[in-house]
Amino acid sequence: MSERSTLRGSRLGAPSYEDERGVEFAERQTVAYSCTAGHRFEVTFSTEAEVPALWDCPRCGGESLRVATDRPEEAPIKPARTHWDMLLERRSIEDLEALLDERLELLRSGLIPGAAHLANRSRGRKKTA
């Protein structure tokens, strides 16, 4: 029993055994923000940090603007590219129509296994051009 561990447990909420001697804290700055609902609060940043112009309000979650700054310009929003848009970048409409005709012919001839019920449905459709 003489080989006991020297580690000892401590209870939850006990004071830390570490102290602040020899620790050099980073320089800090306090930045004020104000939200659209009128809430005003401060956030502490390092002096080396890039301070954002917008921050979420801790009370209401709304958008807050840094005090004494102008609202940053918003980047233009690009429209979402759909699968159809990406497909049209790779193939023309004529190529797609030729591919569709090819696949429908394979389907109707029974060369695509397990698709007999689809072949019967596709025969009833009229081709629009």
PDB file of C-alpha atoms in Angstrom:
ATOM      1  CA  MET A   1       0.000   0.000   0.000  1.00  0.00           C
ATOM      2  CA  SER A   2       2.975   2.310   0.043  1.00  0.00           C
ATOM      3  CA  GLU A   3       2.577   2.933  -3.717  1.00  0.00           C
ATOM      4  CA  ARG A   4      -0.357   5.332  -3.411  1.00  0.00           C
ATOM      5  CA  SER A   5      -0.810   7.999  -6.011  1.00  0.00           C
ATOM      6  CA  THR A   6       0.112  11.505  -4.958  1.00  0.00           C
ATOM      7  CA  LEU A   7      -2.892  12.907  -6.829  1.00  0.00           C
ATOM      8  CA  ARG A   8      -5.692  13.939  -4.555  1.00  0.00           C
ATOM      9  CA  GLY A   9      -9.230  14.711  -5.509  1.00  0.00           C
ATOM     10  CA  SER A  10     -11.101  17.849  -4.681  1.00  0.00           C
ATOM     11  CA  ARG A  11     -14.763  18.577  -4.454  1.00  0.00           C
ATOM     12  CA  LEU A  12     -16.804  20.362  -7.084  1.00  0.00           C
ATOM     13  CA  GLY A  13     -16.625  24.124  -6.662  1.00  0.00           C
ATOM     14  CA  ALA A  14     -13.389  24.017  -4.707  1.00  0.00           C
ATOM     15  CA  PRO A  15     -10.970  26.899  -5.260  1.00  0.00           C
ATOM     16  CA  SER A  16      -8.342  26.414  -7.940  1.00  0.00           C
ATOM     17  CA  TYR A  17      -4.810  25.517  -6.861  1.00  0.00           C
ATOM     18  CA  GLU A  18      -3.416  27.718  -9.623  1.00  0.00           C
ATOM     19  CA  ASP A  19      -2.540  31.328  -9.030  1.00  0.00           C
ATOM     20  CA  GLU A  20      -1.836  34.276 -11.291  1.00  0.00           C
ATOM     21  CA  ARG A  21       1.815  34.697 -10.358  1.00  0.00           C
ATOM     22  CA  GLY A  22       4.025  34.786 -13.437  1.00  0.00           C
ATOM     23  CA  VAL A  23       1.073  35.050 -15.829  1.00  0.00           C
ATOM     24  CA  GLU A  24       1.186  37.962 -18.255  1.00  0.00           C
ATOM     25  CA  PHE A  25      -2.251  38.888 -19.535  1.00  0.00           C
ATOM     26  CA  ALA A  26      -2.784  40.160 -23.070  1.00  0.00           C
ATOM     27  CA  GLU A  27      -3.618  43.822 -23.443  1.00  0.00           C
ATOM     28  CA  ARG A  28      -7.355  44.309 -23.699  1.00  0.00           C
ATOM     29  CA  GLN A  29      -9.795  46.849 -25.017  1.00  0.00           C
ATOM     30  CA  THR A  30     -13.471  47.249 -24.267  1.00  0.00           C
ATOM     31  CA  VAL A  31     -15.739  47.927 -27.251  1.00  0.00           C
ATOM     32  CA  ALA A  32     -19.295  49.257 -26.894  1.00  0.00           C
ATOM     33  CA  TYR A  33     -22.168  48.007 -29.060  1.00  0.00           C
ATOM     34  CA  SER A  34     -25.769  49.146 -29.372  1.00  0.00           C
ATOM     35  CA  CYS A  35     -28.584  47.048 -30.849  1.00  0.00           C
ATOM     36  CA  THR A  36     -31.686  48.173 -32.731  1.00  0.00           C
ATOM     37  CA  ALA A  37     -33.853  47.480 -29.646  1.00  0.00           C
ATOM     38  CA  GLY A  38     -31.841  50.035 -27.660  1.00  0.00           C
ATOM     39  CA  HIS A  39     -29.748  47.580 -25.638  1.00  0.00           C
ATOM     40  CA  ARG A  40     -26.195  48.771 -24.983  1.00  0.00           C
ATOM     41  CA  PHE A  41     -23.423  46.391 -23.930  1.00  0.00           C
ATOM     42  CA  GLU A  42     -19.660  46.024 -24.000  1.00  0.00           C
ATOM     43  CA  VAL A  43     -17.402  43.236 -25.247  1.00  0.00           C
ATOM     44  CA  THR A  44     -13.748  42.810 -24.291  1.00  0.00           C
ATOM     45  CA  PHE A  45     -11.249  42.081 -27.067  1.00  0.00           C
ATOM     46  CA  SER A  46      -7.506  41.772 -27.284  1.00  0.00           C
ATOM     47  CA  THR A  47      -5.847  44.917 -28.621  1.00  0.00           C
ATOM     48  CA  GLU A  48      -4.432  42.758 -31.422  1.00  0.00           C
ATOM     49  CA  ALA A  49      -7.851  41.414 -32.449  1.00  0.00           C
ATOM     50  CA  GLU A  50      -9.758  42.713 -35.458  1.00  0.00           C
ATOM     51  CA  VAL A  51     -12.899  44.166 -33.894  1.00  0.00           C
ATOM     52  CA  PRO A  52     -16.077  43.410 -35.886  1.00  0.00           C
ATOM     53  CA  ALA A  53     -18.518  46.211 -36.665  1.00  0.00           C
ATOM     54  CA  LEU A  54     -21.534  43.937 -36.027  1.00  0.00           C
ATOM     55  CA  TRP A  55     -22.194  41.695 -33.016  1.00  0.00           C
ATOM     56  CA  ASP A  56     -25.225  39.724 -31.759  1.00  0.00           C
ATOM     57  CA  CYS A  57     -27.024  41.329 -28.814  1.00  0.00           C
ATOM     58  CA  PRO A  58     -26.774  39.100 -25.702  1.00  0.00           C
ATOM     59  CA  ARG A  59     -30.261  40.185 -24.547  1.00  0.00           C
ATOM     60  CA  CYS A  60     -32.473  39.923 -27.622  1.00  0.00           C
ATOM     61  CA  GLY A  61     -30.202  38.259 -30.201  1.00  0.00           C
ATOM     62  CA  GLY A  62     -30.659  41.139 -32.629  1.00  0.00           C
ATOM     63  CA  GLU A  63     -27.934  42.706 -34.705  1.00  0.00           C
ATOM     64  CA  SER A  64     -25.850  45.275 -32.848  1.00  0.00           C
ATOM     65  CA  LEU A  65     -23.650  47.957 -34.365  1.00  0.00           C
ATOM     66  CA  ARG A  66     -20.396  49.098 -32.825  1.00  0.00           C
ATOM     67  CA  VAL A  67     -20.815  52.525 -31.247  1.00  0.00           C
ATOM     68  CA  ALA A  68     -19.270  55.409 -33.223  1.00  0.00           C
ATOM     69  CA  THR A  69     -18.887  53.410 -36.444  1.00  0.00           C
ATOM     70  CA  ASP A  70     -20.772  53.273 -39.702  1.00  0.00           C
ATOM     71  CA  ARG A  71     -22.634  50.207 -40.863  1.00  0.00           C
ATOM     72  CA  PRO A  72     -20.375  48.091 -43.090  1.00  0.00           C
ATOM     73  CA  GLU A  73     -21.329  47.665 -46.728  1.00  0.00           C
ATOM     74  CA  GLU A  74     -23.060  44.386 -47.377  1.00  0.00           C
ATOM     75  CA  ALA A  75     -21.565  42.096 -49.986  1.00  0.00           C
ATOM     76  CA  PRO A  76     -23.773  41.523 -53.021  1.00  0.00           C
ATOM     77  CA  ILE A  77     -25.732  38.302 -52.713  1.00  0.00           C
ATOM     78  CA  LYS A  78     -25.207  35.890 -55.574  1.00  0.00           C
ATOM     79  CA  PRO A  79     -28.301  33.985 -56.691  1.00  0.00           C
ATOM     80  CA  ALA A  80     -28.245  30.312 -55.811  1.00  0.00           C
ATOM     81  CA  ARG A  81     -27.096  27.997 -58.597  1.00  0.00           C
ATOM     82  CA  THR A  82     -29.501  25.140 -59.112  1.00  0.00           C
ATOM     83  CA  HIS A  83     -28.721  21.694 -60.486  1.00  0.00           C
ATOM     84  CA  TRP A  84     -30.361  22.748 -63.743  1.00  0.00           C
ATOM     85  CA  ASP A  85     -28.043  25.769 -64.034  1.00  0.00           C
ATOM     86  CA  MET A  86     -24.981  23.587 -63.499  1.00  0.00           C
ATOM     87  CA  LEU A  87     -26.266  21.042 -66.025  1.00  0.00           C
ATOM     88  CA  LEU A  88     -26.744  23.766 -68.634  1.00  0.00           C
ATOM     89  CA  GLU A  89     -23.129  24.837 -68.095  1.00  0.00           C
ATOM     90  CA  ARG A  90     -21.998  21.386 -69.239  1.00  0.00           C
ATOM     91  CA  ARG A  91     -24.550  20.500 -71.941  1.00  0.00           C
ATOM     92  CA  SER A  92     -26.779  22.267 -74.425  1.00  0.00           C
ATOM     93  CA  ILE A  93     -30.549  21.736 -74.687  1.00  0.00           C
ATOM     94  CA  GLU A  94     -30.030  19.797 -77.934  1.00  0.00           C
ATOM     95  CA  ASP A  95     -27.565  17.422 -76.201  1.00  0.00           C
ATOM     96  CA  LEU A  96     -30.025  16.885 -73.356  1.00  0.00           C
ATOM     97  CA  GLU A  97     -32.871  16.130 -75.757  1.00  0.00           C
ATOM     98  CA  ALA A  98     -30.678  13.609 -77.616  1.00  0.00           C
ATOM     99  CA  LEU A  99     -29.740  11.931 -74.316  1.00  0.00           C
ATOM    100  CA  LEU A 100     -33.377  11.772 -73.259  1.00  0.00           C
ATOM    101  CA  ASP A 101     -34.401  10.187 -76.567  1.00  0.00           C
ATOM    102  CA  GLU A 102     -31.570   7.640 -76.209  1.00  0.00           C
ATOM    103  CA  ARG A 103     -32.583   6.672 -72.684  1.00  0.00           C
ATOM    104  CA  LEU A 104     -36.262   6.471 -73.582  1.00  0.00           C
ATOM    105  CA  GLU A 105     -35.436   4.148 -76.491  1.00  0.00           C
ATOM    106  CA  LEU A 106     -33.431   1.882 -74.162  1.00  0.00           C
ATOM    107  CA  LEU A 107     -36.264   1.941 -71.687  1.00  0.00           C
ATOM    108  CA  ARG A 108     -38.904   1.053 -74.269  1.00  0.00           C
ATOM    109  CA  SER A 109     -36.795  -1.750 -75.753  1.00  0.00           C
ATOM    110  CA  GLY A 110     -36.443  -3.373 -72.325  1.00  0.00           C
ATOM    111  CA  LEU A 111     -32.646  -3.019 -72.144  1.00  0.00           C
ATOM    112  CA  ILE A 112     -32.951  -1.288 -68.789  1.00  0.00           C
ATOM    113  CA  PRO A 113     -33.935  -4.097 -66.375  1.00  0.00           C
ATOM    114  CA  GLY A 114     -36.685  -3.501 -63.845  1.00  0.00           C
ATOM    115  CA  ALA A 115     -38.066  -0.460 -65.624  1.00  0.00           C
ATOM    116  CA  ALA A 116     -40.974  -2.042 -67.515  1.00  0.00           C
ATOM    117  CA  HIS A 117     -43.567  -0.050 -65.570  1.00  0.00           C
ATOM    118  CA  LEU A 118     -41.745   3.170 -66.496  1.00  0.00           C
ATOM    119  CA  ALA A 119     -41.682   2.238 -70.178  1.00  0.00           C
ATOM    120  CA  ASN A 120     -45.467   1.964 -70.246  1.00  0.00           C
ATOM    121  CA  ARG A 121     -45.834   5.388 -68.607  1.00  0.00           C
ATOM    122  CA  SER A 122     -43.401   7.079 -71.000  1.00  0.00           C
ATOM    123  CA  ARG A 123     -45.266   5.852 -74.116  1.00  0.00           C
ATOM    124  CA  GLY A 124     -48.335   7.858 -73.127  1.00  0.00           C
ATOM    125  CA  ARG A 125     -46.431  11.146 -73.085  1.00  0.00           C
ATOM    126  CA  LYS A 126     -46.396  13.374 -76.097  1.00  0.00           C
ATOM    127  CA  LYS A 127     -43.198  15.009 -77.202  1.00  0.00           C
ATOM    128  CA  THR A 128     -43.366  18.803 -77.309  1.00  0.00           C
ATOM    129  CA  ALA A 129     -40.943  20.667 -79.516  1.00  0.00           C
TER     130      ALA A 129
END
